[in-house]
Tab-separated table of C-alpha atoms and ligand atoms in Angstrom:
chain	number	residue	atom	x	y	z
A	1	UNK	CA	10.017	-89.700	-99.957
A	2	UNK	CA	8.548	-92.779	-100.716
A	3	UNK	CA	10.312	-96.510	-99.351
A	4	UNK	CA	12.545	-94.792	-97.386
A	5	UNK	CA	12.558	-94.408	-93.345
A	6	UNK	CA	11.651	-90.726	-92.185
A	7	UNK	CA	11.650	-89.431	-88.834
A	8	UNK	CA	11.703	-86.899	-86.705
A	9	UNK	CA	14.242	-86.577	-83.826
A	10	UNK	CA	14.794	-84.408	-80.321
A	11	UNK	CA	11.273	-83.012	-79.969
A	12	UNK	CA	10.600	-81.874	-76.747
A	13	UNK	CA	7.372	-83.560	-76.523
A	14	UNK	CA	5.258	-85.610	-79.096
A	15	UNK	CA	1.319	-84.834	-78.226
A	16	UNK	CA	-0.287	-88.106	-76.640
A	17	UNK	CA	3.138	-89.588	-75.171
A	18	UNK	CA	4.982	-89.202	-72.090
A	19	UNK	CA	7.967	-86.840	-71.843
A	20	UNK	CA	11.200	-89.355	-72.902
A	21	UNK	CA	9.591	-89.883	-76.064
A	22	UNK	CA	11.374	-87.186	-78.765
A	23	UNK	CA	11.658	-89.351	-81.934
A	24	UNK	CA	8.778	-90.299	-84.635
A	25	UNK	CA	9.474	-92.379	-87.842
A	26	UNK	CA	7.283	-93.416	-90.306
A	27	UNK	CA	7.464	-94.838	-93.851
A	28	UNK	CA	5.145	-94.081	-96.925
A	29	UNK	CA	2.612	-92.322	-95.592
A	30	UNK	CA	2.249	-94.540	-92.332
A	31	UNK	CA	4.054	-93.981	-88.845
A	32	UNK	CA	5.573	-97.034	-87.859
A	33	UNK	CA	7.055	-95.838	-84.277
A	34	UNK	CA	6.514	-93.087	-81.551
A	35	UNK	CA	9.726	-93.688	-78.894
A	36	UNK	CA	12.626	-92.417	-77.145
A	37	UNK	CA	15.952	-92.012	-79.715
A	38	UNK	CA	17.446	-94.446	-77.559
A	39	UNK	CA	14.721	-97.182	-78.458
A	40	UNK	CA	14.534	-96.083	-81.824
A	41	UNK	CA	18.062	-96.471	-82.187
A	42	UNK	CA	18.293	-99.967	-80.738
A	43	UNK	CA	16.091	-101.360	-83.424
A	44	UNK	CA	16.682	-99.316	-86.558
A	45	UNK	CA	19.557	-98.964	-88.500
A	46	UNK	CA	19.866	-94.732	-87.787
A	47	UNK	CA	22.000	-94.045	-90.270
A	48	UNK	CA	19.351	-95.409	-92.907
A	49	UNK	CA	16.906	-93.092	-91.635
A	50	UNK	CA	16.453	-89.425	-93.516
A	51	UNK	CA	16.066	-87.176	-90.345
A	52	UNK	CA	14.232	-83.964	-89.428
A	53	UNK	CA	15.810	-82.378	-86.448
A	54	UNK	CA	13.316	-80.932	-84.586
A	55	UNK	CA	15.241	-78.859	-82.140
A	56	UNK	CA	13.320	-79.312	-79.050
A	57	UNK	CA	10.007	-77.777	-80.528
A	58	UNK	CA	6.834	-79.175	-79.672
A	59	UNK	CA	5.154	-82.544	-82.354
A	60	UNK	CA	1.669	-82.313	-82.798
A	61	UNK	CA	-0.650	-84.702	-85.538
A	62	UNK	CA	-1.955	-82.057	-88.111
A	63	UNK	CA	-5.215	-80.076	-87.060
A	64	UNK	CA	-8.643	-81.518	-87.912
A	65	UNK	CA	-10.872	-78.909	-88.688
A	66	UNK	CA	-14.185	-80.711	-89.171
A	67	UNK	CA	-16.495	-77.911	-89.630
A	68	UNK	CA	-15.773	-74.725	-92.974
A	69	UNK	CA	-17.525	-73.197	-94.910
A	70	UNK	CA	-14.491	-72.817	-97.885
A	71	UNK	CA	-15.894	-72.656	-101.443
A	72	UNK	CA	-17.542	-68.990	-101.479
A	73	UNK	CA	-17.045	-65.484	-103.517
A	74	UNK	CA	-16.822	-61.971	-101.796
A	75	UNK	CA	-16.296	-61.459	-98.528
A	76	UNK	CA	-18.269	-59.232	-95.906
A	77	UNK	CA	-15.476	-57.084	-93.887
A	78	UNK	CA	-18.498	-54.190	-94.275
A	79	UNK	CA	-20.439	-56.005	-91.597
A	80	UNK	CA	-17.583	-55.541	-88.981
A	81	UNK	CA	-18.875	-52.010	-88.359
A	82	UNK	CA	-22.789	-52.842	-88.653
A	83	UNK	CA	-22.086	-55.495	-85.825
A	84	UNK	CA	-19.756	-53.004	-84.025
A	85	UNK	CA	-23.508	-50.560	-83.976
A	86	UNK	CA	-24.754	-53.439	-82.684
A	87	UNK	CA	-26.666	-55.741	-85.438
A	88	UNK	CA	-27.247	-59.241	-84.430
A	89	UNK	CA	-26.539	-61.776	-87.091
A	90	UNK	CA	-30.439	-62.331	-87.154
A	91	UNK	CA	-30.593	-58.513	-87.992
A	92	UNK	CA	-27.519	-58.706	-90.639
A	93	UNK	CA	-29.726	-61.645	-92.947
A	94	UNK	CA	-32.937	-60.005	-92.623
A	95	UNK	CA	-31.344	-56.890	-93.896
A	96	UNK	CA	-30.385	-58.861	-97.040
A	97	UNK	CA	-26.690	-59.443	-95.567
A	98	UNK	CA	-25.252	-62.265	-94.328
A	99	UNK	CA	-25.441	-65.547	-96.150
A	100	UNK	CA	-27.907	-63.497	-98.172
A	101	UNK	CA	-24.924	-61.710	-100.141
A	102	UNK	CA	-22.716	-64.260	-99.809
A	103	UNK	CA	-24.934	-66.104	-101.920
A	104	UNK	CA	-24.977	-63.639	-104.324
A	105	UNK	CA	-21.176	-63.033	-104.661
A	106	UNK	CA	-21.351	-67.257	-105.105
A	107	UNK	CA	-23.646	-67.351	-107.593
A	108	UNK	CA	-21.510	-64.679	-109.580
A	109	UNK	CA	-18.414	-66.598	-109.036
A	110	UNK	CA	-17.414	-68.981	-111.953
A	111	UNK	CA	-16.182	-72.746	-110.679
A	112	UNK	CA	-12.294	-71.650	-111.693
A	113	UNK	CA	-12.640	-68.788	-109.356
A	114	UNK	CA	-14.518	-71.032	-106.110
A	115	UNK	CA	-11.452	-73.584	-106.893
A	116	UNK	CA	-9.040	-71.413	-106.787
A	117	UNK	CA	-10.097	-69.821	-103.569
A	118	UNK	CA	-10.693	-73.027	-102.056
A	119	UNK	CA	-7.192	-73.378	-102.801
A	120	UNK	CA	-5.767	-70.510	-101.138
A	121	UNK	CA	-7.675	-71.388	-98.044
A	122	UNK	CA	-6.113	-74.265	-98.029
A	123	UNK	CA	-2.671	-73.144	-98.498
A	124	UNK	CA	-3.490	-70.564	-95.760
A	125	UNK	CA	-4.668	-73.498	-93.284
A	126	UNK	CA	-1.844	-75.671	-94.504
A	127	UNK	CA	0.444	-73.167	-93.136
A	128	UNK	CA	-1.026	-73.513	-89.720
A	129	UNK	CA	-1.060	-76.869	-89.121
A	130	UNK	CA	-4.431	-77.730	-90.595
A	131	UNK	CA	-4.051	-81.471	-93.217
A	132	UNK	CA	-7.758	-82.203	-93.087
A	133	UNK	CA	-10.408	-79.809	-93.392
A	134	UNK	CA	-14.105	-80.714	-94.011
A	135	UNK	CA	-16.214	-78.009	-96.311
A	136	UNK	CA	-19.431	-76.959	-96.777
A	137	UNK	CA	-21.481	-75.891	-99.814
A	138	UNK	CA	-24.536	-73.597	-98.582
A	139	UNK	CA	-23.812	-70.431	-100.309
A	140	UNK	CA	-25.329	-71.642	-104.041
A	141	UNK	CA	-28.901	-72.293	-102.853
A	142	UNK	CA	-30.026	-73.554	-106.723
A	143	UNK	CA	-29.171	-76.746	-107.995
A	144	UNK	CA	-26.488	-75.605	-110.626
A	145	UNK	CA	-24.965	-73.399	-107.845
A	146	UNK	CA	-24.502	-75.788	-104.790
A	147	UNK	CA	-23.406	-78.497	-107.684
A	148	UNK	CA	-20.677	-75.791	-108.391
A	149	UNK	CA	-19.552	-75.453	-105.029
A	150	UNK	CA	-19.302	-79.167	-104.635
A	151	UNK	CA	-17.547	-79.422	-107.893
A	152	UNK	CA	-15.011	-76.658	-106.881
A	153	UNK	CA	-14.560	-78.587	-103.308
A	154	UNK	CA	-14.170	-81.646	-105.225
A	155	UNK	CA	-11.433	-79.972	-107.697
A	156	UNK	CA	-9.572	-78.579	-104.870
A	157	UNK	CA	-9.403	-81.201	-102.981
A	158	UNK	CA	-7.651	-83.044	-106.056
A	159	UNK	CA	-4.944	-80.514	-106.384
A	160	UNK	CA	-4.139	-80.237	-102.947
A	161	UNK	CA	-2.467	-82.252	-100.216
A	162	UNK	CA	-4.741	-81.703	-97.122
A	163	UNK	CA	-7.533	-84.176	-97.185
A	164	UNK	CA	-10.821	-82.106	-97.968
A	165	UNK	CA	-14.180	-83.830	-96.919
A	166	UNK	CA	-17.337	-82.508	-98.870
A	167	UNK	CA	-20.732	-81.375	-97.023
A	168	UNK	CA	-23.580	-80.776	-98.663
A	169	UNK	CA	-25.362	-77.743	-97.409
A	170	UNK	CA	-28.107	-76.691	-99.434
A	171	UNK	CA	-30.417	-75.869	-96.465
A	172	UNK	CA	-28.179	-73.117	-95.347
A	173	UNK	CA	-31.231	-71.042	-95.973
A	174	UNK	CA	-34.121	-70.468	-98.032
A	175	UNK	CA	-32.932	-68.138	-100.805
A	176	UNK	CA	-34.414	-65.139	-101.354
A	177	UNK	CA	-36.550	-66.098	-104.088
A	178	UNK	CA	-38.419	-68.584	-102.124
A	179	UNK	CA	-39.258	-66.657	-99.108
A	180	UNK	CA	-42.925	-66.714	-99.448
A	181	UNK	CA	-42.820	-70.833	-100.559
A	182	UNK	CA	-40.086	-71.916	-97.588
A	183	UNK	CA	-41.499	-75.636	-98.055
A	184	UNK	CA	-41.406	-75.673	-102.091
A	185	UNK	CA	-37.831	-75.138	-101.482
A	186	UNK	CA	-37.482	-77.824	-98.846
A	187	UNK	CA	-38.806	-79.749	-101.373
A	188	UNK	CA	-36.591	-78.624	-103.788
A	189	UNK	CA	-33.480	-79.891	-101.665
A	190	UNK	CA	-35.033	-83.116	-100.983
A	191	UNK	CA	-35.980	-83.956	-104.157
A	192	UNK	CA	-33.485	-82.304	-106.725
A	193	UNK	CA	-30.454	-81.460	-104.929
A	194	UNK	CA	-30.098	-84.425	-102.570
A	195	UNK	CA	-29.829	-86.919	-105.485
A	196	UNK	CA	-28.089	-85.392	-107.697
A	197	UNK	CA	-25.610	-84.890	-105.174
A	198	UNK	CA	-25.899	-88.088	-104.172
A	199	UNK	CA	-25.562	-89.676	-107.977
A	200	UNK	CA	-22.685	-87.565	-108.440
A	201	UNK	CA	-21.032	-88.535	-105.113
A	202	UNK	CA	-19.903	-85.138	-104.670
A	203	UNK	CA	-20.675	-85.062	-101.024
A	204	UNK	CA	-20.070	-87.279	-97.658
A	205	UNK	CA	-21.928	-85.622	-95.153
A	206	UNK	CA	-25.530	-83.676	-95.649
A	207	UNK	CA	-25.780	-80.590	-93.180
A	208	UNK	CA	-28.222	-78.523	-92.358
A	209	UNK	CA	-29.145	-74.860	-90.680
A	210	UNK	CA	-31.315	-75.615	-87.863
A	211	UNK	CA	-32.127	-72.445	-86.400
A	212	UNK	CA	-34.203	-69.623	-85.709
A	213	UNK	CA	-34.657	-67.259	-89.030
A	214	UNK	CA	-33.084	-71.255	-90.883
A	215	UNK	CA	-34.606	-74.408	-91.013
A	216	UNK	CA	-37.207	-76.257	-88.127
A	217	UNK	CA	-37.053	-78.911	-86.860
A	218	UNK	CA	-39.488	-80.595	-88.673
A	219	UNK	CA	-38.045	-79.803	-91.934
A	220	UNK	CA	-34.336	-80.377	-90.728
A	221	UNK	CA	-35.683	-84.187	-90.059
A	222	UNK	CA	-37.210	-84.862	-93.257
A	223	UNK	CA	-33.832	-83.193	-95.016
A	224	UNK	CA	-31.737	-85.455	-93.132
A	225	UNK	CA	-33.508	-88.217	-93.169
A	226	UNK	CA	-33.665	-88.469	-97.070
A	227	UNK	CA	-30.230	-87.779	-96.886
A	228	UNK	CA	-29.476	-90.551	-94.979
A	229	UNK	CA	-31.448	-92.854	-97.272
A	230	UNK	CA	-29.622	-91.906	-99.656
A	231	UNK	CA	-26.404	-92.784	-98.567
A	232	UNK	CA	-25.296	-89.732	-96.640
A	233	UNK	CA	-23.551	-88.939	-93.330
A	234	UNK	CA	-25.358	-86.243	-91.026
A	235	UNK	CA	-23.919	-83.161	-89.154
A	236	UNK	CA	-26.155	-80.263	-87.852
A	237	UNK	CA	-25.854	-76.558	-87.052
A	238	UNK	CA	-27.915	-76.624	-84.211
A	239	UNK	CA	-28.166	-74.880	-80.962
A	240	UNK	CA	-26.172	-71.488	-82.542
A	241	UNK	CA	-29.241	-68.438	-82.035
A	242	UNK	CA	-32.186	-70.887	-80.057
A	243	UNK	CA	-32.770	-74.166	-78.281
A	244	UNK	CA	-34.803	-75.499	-80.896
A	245	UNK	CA	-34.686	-79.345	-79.071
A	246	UNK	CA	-33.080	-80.836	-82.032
A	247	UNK	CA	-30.354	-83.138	-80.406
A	248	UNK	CA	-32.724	-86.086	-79.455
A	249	UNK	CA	-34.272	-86.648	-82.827
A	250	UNK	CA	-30.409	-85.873	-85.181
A	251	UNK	CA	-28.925	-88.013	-82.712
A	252	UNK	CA	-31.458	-90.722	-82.698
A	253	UNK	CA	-31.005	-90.606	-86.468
A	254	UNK	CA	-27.193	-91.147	-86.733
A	255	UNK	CA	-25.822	-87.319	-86.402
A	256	UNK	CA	-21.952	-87.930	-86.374
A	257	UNK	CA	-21.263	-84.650	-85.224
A	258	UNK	CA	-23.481	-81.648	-83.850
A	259	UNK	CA	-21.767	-78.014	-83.956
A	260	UNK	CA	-22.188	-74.876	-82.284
A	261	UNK	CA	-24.556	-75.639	-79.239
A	262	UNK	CA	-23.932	-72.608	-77.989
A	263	UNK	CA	-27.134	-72.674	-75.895
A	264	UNK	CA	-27.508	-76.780	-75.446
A	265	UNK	CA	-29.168	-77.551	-72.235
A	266	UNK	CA	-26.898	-80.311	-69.782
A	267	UNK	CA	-29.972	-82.542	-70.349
A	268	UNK	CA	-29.400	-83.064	-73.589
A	269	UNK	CA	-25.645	-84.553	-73.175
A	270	UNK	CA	-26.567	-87.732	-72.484
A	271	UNK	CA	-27.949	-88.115	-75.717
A	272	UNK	CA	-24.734	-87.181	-77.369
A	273	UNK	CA	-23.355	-89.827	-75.430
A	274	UNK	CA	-25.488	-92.450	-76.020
A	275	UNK	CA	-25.708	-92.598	-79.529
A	276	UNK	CA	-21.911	-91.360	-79.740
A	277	UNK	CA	-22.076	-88.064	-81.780
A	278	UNK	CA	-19.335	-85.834	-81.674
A	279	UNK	CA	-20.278	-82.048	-79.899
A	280	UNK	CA	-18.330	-80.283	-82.318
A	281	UNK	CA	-17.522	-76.472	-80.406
A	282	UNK	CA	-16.661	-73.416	-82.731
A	283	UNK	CA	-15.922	-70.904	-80.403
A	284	UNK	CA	-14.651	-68.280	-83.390
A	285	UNK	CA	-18.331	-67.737	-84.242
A	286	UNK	CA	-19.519	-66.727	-80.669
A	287	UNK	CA	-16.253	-64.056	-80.524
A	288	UNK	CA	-16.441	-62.435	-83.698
A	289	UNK	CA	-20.614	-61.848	-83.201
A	290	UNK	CA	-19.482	-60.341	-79.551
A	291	UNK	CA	-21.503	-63.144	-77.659
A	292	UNK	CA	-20.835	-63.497	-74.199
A	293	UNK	CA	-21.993	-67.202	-73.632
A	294	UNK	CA	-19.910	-69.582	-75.475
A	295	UNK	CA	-20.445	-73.478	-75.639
A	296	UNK	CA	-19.942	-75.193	-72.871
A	297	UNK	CA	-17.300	-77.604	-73.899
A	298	UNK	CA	-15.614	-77.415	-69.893
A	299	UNK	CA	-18.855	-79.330	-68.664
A	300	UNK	CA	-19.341	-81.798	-71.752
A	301	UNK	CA	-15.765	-82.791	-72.046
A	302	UNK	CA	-15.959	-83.331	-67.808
A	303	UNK	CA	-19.322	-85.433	-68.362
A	304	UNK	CA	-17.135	-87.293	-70.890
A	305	UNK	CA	-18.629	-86.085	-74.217
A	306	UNK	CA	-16.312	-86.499	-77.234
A	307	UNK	CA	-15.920	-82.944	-78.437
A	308	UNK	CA	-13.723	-81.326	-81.244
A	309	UNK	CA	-12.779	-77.872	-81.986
A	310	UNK	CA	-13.835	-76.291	-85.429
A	311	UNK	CA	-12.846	-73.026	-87.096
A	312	UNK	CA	-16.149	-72.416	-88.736
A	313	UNK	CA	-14.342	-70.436	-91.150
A	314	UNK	CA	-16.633	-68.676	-93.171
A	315	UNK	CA	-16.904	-65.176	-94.648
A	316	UNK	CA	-18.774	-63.941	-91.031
A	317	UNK	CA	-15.987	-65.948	-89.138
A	318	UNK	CA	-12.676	-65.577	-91.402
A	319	UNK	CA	-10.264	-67.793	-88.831
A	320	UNK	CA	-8.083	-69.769	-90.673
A	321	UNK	CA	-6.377	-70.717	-87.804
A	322	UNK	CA	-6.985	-73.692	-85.112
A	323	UNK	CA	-3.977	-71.757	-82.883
A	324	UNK	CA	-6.420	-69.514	-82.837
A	325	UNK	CA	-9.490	-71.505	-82.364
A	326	UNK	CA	-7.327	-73.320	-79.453
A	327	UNK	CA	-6.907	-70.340	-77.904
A	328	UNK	CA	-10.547	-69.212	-77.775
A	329	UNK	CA	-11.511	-72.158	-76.756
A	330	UNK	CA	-8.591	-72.683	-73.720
A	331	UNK	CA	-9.484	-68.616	-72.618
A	332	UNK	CA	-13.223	-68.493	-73.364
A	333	UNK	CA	-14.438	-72.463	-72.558
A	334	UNK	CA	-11.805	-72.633	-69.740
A	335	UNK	CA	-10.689	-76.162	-71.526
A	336	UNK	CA	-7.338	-76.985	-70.832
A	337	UNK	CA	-4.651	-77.280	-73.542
A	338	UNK	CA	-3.907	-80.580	-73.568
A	339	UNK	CA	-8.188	-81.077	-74.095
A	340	UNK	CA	-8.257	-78.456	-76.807
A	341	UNK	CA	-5.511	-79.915	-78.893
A	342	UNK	CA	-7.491	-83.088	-78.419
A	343	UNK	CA	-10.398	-81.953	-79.481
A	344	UNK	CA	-8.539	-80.098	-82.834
A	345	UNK	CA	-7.042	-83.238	-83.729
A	346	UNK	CA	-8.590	-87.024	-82.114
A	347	UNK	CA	-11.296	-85.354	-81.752
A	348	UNK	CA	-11.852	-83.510	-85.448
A	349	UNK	CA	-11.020	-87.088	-86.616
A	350	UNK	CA	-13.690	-89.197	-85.100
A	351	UNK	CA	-16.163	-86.187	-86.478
A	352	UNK	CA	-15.467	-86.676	-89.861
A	353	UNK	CA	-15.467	-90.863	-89.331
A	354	UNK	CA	-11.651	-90.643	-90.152
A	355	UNK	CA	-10.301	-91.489	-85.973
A	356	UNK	CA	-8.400	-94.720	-87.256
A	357	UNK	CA	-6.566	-93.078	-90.055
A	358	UNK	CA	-5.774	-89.458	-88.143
A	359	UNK	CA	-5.598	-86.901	-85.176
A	360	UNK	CA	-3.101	-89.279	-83.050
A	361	UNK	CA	0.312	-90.003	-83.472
A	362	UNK	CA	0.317	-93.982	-82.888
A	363	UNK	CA	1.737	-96.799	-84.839
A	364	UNK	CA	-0.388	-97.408	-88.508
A	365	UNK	CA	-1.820	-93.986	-88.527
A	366	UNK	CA	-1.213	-91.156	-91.389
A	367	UNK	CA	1.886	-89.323	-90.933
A	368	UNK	CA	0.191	-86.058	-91.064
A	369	UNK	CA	2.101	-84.048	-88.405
A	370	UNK	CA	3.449	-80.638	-87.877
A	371	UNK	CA	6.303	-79.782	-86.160
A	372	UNK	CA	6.243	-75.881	-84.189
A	373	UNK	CA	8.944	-74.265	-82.903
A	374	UNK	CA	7.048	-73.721	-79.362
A	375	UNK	CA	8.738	-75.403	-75.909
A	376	UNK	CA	5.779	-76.802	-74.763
A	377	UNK	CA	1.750	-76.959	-75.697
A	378	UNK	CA	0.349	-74.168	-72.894
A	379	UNK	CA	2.583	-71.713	-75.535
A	380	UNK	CA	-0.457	-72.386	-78.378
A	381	UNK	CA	-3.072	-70.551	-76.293
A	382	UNK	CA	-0.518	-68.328	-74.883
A	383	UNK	CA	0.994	-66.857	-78.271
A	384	UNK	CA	-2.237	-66.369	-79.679
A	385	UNK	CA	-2.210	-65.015	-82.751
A	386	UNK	CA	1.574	-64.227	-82.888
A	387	UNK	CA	3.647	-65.536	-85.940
A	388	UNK	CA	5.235	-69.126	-85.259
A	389	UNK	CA	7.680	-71.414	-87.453
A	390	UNK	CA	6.533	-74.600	-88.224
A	391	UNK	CA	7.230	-77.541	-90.491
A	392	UNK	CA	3.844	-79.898	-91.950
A	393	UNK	CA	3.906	-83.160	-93.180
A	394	UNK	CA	0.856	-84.304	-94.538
A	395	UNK	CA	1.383	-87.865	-96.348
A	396	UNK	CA	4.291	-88.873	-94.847
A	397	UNK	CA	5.314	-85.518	-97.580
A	398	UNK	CA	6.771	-82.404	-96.137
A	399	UNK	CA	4.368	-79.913	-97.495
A	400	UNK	CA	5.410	-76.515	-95.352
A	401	UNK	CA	8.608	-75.399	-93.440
A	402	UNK	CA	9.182	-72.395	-91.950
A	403	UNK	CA	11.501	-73.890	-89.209
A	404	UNK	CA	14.954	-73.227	-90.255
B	1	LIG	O1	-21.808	-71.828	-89.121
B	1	LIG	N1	-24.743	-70.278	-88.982
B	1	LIG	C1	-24.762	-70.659	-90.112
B	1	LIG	N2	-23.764	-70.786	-90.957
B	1	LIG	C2	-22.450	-70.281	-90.739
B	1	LIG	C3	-22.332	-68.829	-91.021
B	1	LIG	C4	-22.529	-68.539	-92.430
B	1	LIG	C5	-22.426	-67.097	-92.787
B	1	LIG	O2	-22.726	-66.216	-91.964
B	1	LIG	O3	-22.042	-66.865	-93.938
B	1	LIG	C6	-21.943	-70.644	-89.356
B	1	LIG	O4	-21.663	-69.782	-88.512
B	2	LIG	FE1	-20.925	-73.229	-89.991
């Protein structure tokens, strides 16, 4: 597709534009105009343009989804029932579940198999409108295992076209076999893994679990801040089981994005605000562990927080889809579409640092765009979960088409 003029024409909308613009073009991987096909056609040759028709369905730029958890062997469909009796999460990982055998089913796995699962994941995602996906390691917990993860990321992302961004996540939890020495393995992940990881440039970010039955405070901070000597961005799970106050200090330290804050107090906003970090809302983790409160994104999106909307996708949260996380989030966080899509796309993008390359449709961005055969954007949320055709181009590439 390369040198040549692409476009797409009679859309009945194009996300972020008013209502008379149907008709996108772009060349390489770079859109060069969003306007009406009159416009368009006043200052192109047409004729030399290769053309999508896109039959009045809806233009959106490709999903975001800042926050996954992708590289990981097993899965834990067993736990639906436990959680159906009534188990809290907390309950499920003290019980040796959880990220517990997760981490076992990791370990086990070779770095073919994590790749190739990544893989599929991706596909899956692709599918749905998802280009770029960020992803976690977390489930290795030794340094030869969370290296694996981030080599299997790493691998995956070179064989396939959605651009993958690498967390490290070694304080997911403390392993098993350091439950009676929690800080020797602190100090395992701030000494050992952090620079290898670091050497090996195998990750962006450096995450961490703050929570109750995870990480403190205290040890979150020292975590991140070697990270961030060493060269690495910082997002937090924070705010998911307890308020343990850390918003101030991540923030104060350069947090690009926060995720969950499920139970975030409204005096903490401002600092999300002032030292622009991204709230990043996942509201498939609150619905499938049956929690009634989910994150307020209504209130920080109306006190003009920059928030984005994450799958989470993980093997306690398999949601591949951000239709689906859209919908949760438009049903559950009473946000309206037009702010959900937002926050899936502009708003995934500033997350992951990546706002002037993707998540709007605008002159000298990405072409990475889908195409779905919907009349209009309340029909996301309101066809949850039903099957819908849709055409992705990631790259300026088509890479999926179900349209015709
Ligand atoms: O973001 N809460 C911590 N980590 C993941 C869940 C991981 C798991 O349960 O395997 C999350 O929800
Ligand atoms: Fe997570």
């Amino acid at each position: 597709m390369s040198g040549a003029l692409h476009g797409i024409k009679n859309a009945s909308s194009i996300f972020g534009h008013s209502n008379d613009f149907d008709t996108i073009i772009w060349k390489d991987a770079v859109i060069q105009e969003v306007n009406s096909f009159a416009n368009i056609s006043a200052k192109y040759s047409i004729k030399d343009i290769e053309w999508i028709n896109a039959n009045k369905s809806i233009i959106l730029p490709g999903y975001v989804d800042s926050h996954t958890h992708l590289a990981f062997g097993g899965s834990r469909e067993h736990e639906v029932e436990w959680k159906l009796q009534g188990m809290s999460y907390s309950e499920i990982l003290s019980s040796g579940g959880g990220i517990h055998s997760t981490v076992k089913s990791t370990r086990d796995a070779s770095l073919e198999h994590l790749t190739e699962i990544t893989l599929s994941f991706l596909n899956t995602m692709l599918s749905t409108g998802t280009t770029t996906v960020e992803a976690k390691s977390g489930y290795g917990l030794t340094v030869e295992d969370e290296i694996k993860q981030l080599k299997a990321i790493k691998q995956a992302n070179e064989r396939h076209s959605t651009t993958v961004i690498p967390t490290f996540l070694g304080a997911h939890l403390v392993p098993s076999e350091y439950k009676d020495e929690e800080s020797a393995y602190v100090e395992l992940v701030i000494e050992e893994m952090l620079p290898l990881v670091a050497k090996k440039k195998l990750a962006t970010y450096c995450d961490v679990f703050c929570d109750e039955g995870a990480f403190t405070v205290d040890q979150t901070l020292s975590i991140l801040t070697r990270a961030k000597e060493l060269g690495l961005g910082i997002r937090v799970h924070i705010d998911e089981l307890a308020h343990l106050g850390l918003a101030p200090h991540a923030t104060a330290l350069g947090a690009v994005s926060l995720d969950h804050l499920l139970v975030t107090p409204e005096n903490e906003f401002e600092y999300f605000k002032t030292h622009d970090t991204v709230a990043n809302l996942l509201p498939g983790t609150p619905f499938v562990l049956g929690l009634e409160d989910y994150a307020p994104g209504k209130l920080m999106h109306n006190q003009g927080l920059t928030i984005a909307l994450s799958s989470d996708f993980n093997p306690n949260c398999w949601i591949t889809s951000m239709d689906i996380v859209i919908g949760l989030a438009c049903y559950n966080m009473k946000l309206p579409p037009s702010v959900a899509i937002q926050a899936s796309t502009a708003g995934g993008a500033e997350g992951l640092e990546l706002e002037k390359e993707v998540g709007r449709l605008e002159k000298g961005m990405k072409a990475d765009l889908q195409i779905i055969n919907l009349p209009n954007i309340e029909s996301i949320p309101y066809r949850l979960g039903s099957q819908i055709k849709r055409a992705v181009v990631k790259n300026g590439e088509l890479v999926h088409n179900t349209l015709s």
